[in-house]
Coordinates of C-alpha atoms and ligand atoms in Angstrom, one line a residue:
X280 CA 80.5 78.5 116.5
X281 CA 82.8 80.7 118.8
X282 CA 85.7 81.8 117.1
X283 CA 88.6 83.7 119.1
X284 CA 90.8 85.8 116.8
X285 CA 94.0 87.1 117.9
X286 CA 96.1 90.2 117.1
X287 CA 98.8 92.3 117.8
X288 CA 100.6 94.4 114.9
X289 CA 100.2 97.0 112.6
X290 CA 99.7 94.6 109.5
X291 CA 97.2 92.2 111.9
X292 CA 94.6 95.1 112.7
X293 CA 94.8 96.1 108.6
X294 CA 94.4 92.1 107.7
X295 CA 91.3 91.1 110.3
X296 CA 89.3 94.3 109.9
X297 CA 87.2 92.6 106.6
X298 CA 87.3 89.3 108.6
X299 CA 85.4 90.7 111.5
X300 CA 83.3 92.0 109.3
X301 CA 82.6 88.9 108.0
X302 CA 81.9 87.1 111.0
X303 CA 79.5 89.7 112.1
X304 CA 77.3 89.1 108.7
X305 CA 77.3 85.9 109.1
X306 CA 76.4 85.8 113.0
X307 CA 79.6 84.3 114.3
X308 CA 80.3 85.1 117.3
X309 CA 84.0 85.9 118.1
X310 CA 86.1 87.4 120.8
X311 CA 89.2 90.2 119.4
X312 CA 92.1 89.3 121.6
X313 CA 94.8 92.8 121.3
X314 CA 97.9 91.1 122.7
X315 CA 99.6 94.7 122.8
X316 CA 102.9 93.9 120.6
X317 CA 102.1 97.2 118.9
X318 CA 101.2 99.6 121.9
X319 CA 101.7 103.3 120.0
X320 CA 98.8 105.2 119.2
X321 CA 100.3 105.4 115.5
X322 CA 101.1 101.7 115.3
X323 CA 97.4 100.4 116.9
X324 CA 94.9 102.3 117.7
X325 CA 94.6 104.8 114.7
X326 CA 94.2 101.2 112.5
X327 CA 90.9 100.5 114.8
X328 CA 89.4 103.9 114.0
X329 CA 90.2 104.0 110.8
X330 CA 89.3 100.4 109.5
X331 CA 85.7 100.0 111.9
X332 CA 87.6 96.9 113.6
X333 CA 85.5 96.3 116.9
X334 CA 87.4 97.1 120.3
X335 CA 89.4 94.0 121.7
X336 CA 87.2 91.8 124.6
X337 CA 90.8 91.8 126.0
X338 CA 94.1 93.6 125.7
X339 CA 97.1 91.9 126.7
X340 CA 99.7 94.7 127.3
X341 CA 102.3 92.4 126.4
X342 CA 104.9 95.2 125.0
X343 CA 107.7 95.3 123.7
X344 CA 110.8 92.8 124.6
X345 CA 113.2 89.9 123.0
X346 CA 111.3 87.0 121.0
X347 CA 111.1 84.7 124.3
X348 CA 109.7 87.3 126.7
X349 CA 106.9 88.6 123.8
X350 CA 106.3 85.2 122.4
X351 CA 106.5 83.8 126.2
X352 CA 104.6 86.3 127.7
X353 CA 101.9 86.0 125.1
X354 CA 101.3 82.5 125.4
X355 CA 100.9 82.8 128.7
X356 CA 98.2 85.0 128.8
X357 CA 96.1 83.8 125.9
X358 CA 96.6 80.1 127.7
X359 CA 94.6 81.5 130.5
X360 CA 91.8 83.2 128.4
X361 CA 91.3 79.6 126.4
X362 CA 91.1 77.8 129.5
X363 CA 88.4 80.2 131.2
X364 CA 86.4 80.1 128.1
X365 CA 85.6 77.4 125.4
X366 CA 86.4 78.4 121.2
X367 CA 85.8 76.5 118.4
X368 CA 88.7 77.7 116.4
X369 CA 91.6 80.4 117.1
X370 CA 92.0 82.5 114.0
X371 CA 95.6 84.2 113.1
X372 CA 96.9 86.6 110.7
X373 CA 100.4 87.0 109.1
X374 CA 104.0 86.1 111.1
X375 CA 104.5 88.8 113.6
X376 CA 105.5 87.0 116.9
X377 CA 101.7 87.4 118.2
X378 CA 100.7 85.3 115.3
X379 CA 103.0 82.4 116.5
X380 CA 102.2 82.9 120.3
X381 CA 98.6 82.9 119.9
X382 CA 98.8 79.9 117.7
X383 CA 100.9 77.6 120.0
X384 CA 99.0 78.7 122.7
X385 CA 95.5 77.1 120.9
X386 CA 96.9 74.1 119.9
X387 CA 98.9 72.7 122.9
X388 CA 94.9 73.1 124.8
X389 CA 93.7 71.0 121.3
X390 CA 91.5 73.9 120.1
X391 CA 92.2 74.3 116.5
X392 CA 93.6 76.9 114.6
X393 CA 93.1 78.4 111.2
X394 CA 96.0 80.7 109.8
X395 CA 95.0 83.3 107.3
X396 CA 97.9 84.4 104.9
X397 CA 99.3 80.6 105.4
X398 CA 101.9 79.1 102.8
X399 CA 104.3 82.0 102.6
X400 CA 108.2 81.4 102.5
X401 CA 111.2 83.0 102.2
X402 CA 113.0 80.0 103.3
X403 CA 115.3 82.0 105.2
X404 CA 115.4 80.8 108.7
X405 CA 117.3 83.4 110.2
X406 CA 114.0 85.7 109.4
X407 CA 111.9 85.9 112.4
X408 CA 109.0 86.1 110.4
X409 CA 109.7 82.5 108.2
X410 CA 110.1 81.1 112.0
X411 CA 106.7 82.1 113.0
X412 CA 105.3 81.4 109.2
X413 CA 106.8 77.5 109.5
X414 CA 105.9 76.7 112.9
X415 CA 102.0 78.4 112.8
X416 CA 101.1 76.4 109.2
X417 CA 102.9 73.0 110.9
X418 CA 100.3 73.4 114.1
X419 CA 97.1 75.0 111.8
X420 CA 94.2 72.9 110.8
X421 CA 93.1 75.4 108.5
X422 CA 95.3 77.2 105.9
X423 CA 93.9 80.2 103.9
X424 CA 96.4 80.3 101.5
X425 CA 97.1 83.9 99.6
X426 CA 98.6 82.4 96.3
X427 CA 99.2 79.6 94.3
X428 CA 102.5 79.3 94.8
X429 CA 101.7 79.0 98.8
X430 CA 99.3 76.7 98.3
X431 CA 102.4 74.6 96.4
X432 CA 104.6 75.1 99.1
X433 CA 102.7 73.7 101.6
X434 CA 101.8 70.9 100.0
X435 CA 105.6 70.5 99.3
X436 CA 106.0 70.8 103.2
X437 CA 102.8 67.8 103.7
X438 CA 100.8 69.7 104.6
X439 CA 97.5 67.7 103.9
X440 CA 95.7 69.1 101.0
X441 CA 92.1 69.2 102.1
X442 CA 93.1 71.6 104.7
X443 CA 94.2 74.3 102.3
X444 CA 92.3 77.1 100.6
X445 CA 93.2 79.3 98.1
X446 CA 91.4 82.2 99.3
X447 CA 93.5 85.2 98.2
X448 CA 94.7 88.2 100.3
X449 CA 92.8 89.8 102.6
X450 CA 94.8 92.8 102.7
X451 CA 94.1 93.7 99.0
X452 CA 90.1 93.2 99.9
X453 CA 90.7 96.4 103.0
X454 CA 93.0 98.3 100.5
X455 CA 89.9 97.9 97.6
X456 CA 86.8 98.6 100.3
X457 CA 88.8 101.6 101.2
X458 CA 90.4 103.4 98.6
X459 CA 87.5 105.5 97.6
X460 CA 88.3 107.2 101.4
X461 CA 92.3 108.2 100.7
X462 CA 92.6 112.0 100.5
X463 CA 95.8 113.6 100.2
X464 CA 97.7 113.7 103.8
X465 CA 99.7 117.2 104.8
X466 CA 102.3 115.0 105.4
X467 CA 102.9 114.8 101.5
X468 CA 104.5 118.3 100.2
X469 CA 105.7 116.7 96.9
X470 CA 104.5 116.8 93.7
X471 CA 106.7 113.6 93.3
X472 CA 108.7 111.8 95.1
X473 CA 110.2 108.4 96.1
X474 CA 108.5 106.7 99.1
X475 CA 110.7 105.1 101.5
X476 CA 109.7 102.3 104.8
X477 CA 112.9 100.2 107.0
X478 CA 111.8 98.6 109.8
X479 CA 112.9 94.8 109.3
X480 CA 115.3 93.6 112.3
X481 CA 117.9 92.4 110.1
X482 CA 118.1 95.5 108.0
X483 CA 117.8 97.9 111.1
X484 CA 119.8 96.2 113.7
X485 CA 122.8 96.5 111.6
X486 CA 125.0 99.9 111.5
X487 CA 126.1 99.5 108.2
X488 CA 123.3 98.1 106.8
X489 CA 120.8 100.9 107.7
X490 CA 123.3 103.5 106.5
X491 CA 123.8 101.7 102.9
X492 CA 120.4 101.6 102.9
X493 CA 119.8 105.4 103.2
X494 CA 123.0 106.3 101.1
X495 CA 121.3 104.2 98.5
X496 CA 117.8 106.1 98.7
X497 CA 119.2 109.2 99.2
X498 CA 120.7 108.9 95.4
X499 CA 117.2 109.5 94.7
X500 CA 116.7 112.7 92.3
X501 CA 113.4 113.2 93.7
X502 CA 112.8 113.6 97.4
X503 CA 112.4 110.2 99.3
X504 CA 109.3 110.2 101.6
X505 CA 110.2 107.9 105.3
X506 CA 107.2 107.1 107.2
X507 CA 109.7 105.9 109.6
X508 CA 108.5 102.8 112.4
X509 CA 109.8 103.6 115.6
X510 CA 111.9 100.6 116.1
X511 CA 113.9 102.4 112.6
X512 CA 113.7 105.8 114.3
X513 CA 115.0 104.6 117.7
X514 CA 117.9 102.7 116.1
X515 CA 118.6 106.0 113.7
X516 CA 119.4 107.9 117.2
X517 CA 121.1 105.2 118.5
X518 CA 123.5 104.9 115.7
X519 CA 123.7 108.8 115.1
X520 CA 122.2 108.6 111.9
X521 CA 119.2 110.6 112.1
X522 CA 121.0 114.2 111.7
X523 CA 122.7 112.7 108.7
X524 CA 119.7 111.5 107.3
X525 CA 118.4 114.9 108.4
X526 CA 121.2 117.5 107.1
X527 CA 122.2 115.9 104.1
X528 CA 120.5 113.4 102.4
X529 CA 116.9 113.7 100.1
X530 CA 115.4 111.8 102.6
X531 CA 112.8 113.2 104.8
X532 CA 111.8 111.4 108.1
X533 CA 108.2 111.6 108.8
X534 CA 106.0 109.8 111.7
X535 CA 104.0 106.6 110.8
X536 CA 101.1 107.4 108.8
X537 CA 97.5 106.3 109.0
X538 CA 96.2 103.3 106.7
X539 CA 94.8 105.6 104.3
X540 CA 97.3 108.2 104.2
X541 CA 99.8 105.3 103.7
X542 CA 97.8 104.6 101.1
X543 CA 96.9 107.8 99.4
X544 CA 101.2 108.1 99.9
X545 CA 102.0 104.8 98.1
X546 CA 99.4 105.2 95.2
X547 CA 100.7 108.5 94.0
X548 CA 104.7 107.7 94.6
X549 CA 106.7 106.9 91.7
X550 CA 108.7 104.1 93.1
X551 CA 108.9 102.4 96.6
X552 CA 111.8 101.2 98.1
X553 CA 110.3 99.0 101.4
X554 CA 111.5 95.8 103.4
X555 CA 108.0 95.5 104.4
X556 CA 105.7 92.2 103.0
X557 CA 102.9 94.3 103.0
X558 CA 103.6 97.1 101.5
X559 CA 105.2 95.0 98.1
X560 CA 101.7 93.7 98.2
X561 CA 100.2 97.0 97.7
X562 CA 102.7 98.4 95.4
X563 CA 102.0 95.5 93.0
X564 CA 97.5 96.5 93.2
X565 CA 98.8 100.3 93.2
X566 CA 101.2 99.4 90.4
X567 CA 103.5 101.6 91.6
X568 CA 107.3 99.7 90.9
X569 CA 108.5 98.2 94.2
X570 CA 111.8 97.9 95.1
X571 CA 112.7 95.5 98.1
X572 CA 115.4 95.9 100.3
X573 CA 116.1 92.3 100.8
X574 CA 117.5 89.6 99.2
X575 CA 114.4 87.4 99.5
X576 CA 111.0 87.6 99.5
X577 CA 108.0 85.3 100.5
X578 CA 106.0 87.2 98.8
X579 CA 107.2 85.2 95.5
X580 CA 104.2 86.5 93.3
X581 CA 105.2 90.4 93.3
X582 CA 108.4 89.0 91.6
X583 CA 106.3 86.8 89.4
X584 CA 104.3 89.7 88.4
X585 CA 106.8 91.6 87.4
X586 CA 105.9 94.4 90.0
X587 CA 108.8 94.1 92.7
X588 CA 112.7 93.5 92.0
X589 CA 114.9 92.6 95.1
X590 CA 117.6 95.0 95.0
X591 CA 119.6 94.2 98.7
X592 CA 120.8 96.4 100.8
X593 CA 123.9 97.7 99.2
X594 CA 124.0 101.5 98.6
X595 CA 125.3 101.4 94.8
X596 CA 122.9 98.7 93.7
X597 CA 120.2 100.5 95.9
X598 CA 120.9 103.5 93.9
X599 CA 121.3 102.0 90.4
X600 CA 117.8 100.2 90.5
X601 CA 115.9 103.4 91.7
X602 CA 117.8 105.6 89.2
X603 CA 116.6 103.2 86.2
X604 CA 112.8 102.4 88.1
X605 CA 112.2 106.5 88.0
X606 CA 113.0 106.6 84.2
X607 CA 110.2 103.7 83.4
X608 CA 106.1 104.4 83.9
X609 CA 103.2 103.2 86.4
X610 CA 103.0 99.5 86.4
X611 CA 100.8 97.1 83.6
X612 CA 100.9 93.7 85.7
X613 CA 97.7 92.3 86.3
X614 CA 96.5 91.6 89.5
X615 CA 96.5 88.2 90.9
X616 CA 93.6 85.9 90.9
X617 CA 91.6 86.6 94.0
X618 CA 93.1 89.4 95.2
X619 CA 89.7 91.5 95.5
X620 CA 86.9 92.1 97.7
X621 CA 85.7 88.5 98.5
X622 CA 88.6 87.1 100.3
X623 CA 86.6 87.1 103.6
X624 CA 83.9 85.7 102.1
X625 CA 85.6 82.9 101.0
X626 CA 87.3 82.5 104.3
X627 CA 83.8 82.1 106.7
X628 CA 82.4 80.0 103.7
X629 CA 85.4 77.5 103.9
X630 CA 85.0 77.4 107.7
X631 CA 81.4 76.9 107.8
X632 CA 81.8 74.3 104.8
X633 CA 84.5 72.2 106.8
X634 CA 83.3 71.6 110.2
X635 CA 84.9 68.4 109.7
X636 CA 88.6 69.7 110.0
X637 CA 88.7 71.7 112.8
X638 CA 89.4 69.1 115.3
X639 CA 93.1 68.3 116.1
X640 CA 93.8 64.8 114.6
X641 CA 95.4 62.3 116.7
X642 CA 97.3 61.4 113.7
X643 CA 98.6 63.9 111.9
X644 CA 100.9 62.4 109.5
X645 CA 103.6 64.3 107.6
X646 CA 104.5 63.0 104.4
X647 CA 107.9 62.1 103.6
Ligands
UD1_27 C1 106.9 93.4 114.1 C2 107.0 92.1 113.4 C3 107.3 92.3 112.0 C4 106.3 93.2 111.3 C5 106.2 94.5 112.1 C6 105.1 95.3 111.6 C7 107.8 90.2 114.8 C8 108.9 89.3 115.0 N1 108.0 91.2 114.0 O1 108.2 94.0 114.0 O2 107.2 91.0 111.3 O3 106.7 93.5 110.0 O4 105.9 94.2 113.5 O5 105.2 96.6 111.8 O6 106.7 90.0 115.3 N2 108.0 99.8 119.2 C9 107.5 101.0 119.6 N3 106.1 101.1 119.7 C10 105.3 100.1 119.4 C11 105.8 98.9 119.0 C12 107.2 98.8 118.9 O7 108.2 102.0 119.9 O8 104.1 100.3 119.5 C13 109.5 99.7 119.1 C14 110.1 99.1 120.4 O9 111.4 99.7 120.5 C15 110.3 97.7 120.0 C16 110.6 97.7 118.6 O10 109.8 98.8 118.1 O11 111.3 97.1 120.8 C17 110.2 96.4 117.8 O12 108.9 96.1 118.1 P1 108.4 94.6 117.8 O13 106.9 94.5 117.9 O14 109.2 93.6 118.6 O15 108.8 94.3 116.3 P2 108.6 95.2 115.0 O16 109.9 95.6 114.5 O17 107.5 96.1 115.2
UDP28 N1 101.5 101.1 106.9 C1 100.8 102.2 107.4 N2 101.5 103.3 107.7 C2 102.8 103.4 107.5 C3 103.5 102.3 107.0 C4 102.8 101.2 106.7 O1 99.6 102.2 107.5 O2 103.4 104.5 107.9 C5 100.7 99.9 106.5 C6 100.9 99.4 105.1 O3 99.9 100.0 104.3 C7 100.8 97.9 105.2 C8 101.1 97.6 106.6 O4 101.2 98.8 107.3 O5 99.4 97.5 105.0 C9 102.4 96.9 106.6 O6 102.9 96.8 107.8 P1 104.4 96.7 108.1 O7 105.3 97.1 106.9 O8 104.6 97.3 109.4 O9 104.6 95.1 108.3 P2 104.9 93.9 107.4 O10 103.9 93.8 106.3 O11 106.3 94.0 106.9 O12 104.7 92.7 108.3

């Protein structure tokens, strides 16, 4: 079998590294397509050193640009790697335009696709993300699904159910191989402190959005740690927030950090305030208290759990919920079934199990 697997963002590199692995054990071969969304040396490359992933047989340089140009430009130059050279199946991580580009791409030249963290909704369909999370599951022949209540919603959707797998999340089986490697970063000069990432479009496109959001964390009695993305740090300037941010508030602005420093940042913070899906992933196996800065999340089990509250983007109830998180402890939630060190493992065992599905059916029947 010749797998290609495709990636292009921060949360791609951290979600293929153990699947790479995988395929190596088991002698699959596979080409890494990089399709260049993330470009900055903080936002790519240090994930590649840092998590062992193999450099990409092909980089894309695709860039930065509006959803049609990246999504466009993508699928135009994965089209013309799948039609020089023959895979089985096109494997894709997560919701990040690459992931939908990459998948569309595949199926429209009938090689089949299998989505890894498939099932997820927010159903909010002014969200990027729950675009690309829709369309990739409707065209995937295989569905790694992280949780139950994914598998449920794509069965809800008709999605057929031999196709999906409850595998668990990969991310929590790179955060558990690795955390015996976090050391404390020099980045971190508190001995506690609030830890703070923005970077969602709808939260940092919008003036008074972004600055509720900082007035909120900035109510914080304890300093508030900002691993800031650049798209957050670009639209600061922009907006002539960054010197407020700078002069008056708690917060302090620092530059991306490396997966384990992020890590080694999240697991010793008392609370995090994020918009990221990720990172209310790894809150909930740090059990550290998450609070999101949306008023939805796919990531329904965090909520579930007990280990994530939605608090919106409104300074007062921003502050409010972080005032009352820093008076409780650490959390006690358990941790979700399969969310360990065998998702991968599951993963190539499914695929080699179900030769059978990856084929594009001629008939591919929705039910009502
Ligand atoms: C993308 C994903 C988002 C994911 C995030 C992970 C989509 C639609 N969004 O958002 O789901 O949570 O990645 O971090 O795919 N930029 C740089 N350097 C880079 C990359 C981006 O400066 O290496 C800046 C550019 O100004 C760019 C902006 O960030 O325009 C947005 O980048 P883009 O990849 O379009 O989306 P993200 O916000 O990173
Ligand atoms: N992350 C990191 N350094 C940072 C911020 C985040 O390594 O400064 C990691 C984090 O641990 C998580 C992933 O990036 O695994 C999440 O990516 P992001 O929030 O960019 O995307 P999302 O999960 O929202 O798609």
């Amino acid at each position: 079998m010749n797998i290609l697997t495709v990636v292009g963002a921060r949360p791609n590199f951290i979600k293929v590294a153990p699947l790479l692995r995988q395929f190596k054990r088991n002698d699959i071969s596979y080409d890494l397509i990089h399709t260049g969304q993330h470009y900055d040396v903080a936002l790519s490359q240090v994930f590649f050193e840092q998590l062992d992933i193999p450099t990409p047989d092909h980089y894309l340089g695709v860039g930065s640009g509006t959803h049609g140009v990246q999504t466009g430009k993508t699928m135009m130059k994965i089209e013309e790697i799948l039609m020089e050279q023959d895979y089985d199946l096109v494997c894709v991580v997560g919701d990040v335009n690459s992931t939908l580009a990459a998948a569309l791409a595949a199926v429209k030249l009938h090689v089949p696709v299998a989505h890894i963290e498939a099932g997820y909704r927010s159903y909010d369909m002014r969200m990027p993300e729950e675009i690309n999370r829709v369309l990739v599951d409707r065209v995937s022949q295989l569905l790694f699904a992280p949780t139950e209540t994914a598998v449920l919603n794509l069965i809800n959707e008709g999605v057929s159910q031999e196709r999906i797998f409850l595998v668990g999340n990969i991310m929590c089986e790179t955060l558990l191989t690795n955390m015996s490697k976090m050391s404390r970063p020099s980045e971190i000069e508190e001995d506690e402190y609030v830890l703070l990432t923005a970077h969602r479009a709808e939260n940092t496109d919008d003036p008074q959005r972004l600055r509720s959001i900082l007035e909120g964390a900035s109510a914080s009695e304890l300093p508030v740690l900002f691993p800031a993305h650049p798209r957050t740090v670009q639209k600061l300037g922009d907006l002539g927030l960054r010197e407020w941010v700078e002069e008056t508030s708690s917060i302090r602005i620092i530059e991306p950090l490396t997966y384990l420093d992020f890590q080694y940042a999240l697991s010793h913070a008392r609370v995090v305030l994020t918009d990221s899906g990720g990172v209310q992933e790894e809150a909930l196996m740090h059990h550290v208290p998450c609070l999101t800065l949306r008023t939805n999340t796919e990531r329904m089990i965090t909520l579930q759990y007990g280990a994530n509250t939605l608090v919106g983007m409104e300074a007062s109830r921003i502050a409010a919920h972080l005032r009352e998180a820093l008076q409780g402890h650490r959390g006690s939630w358990p941790i979700p079934p399969f969310w360990d060190e065998h998702v991968s493992e599951r993963i190539v065992g499914h695929i080699r199990q179900h030769s059978d599905l990856i084929s594009i059916p001629s008939n591919d029947i929705i039910m009502p």
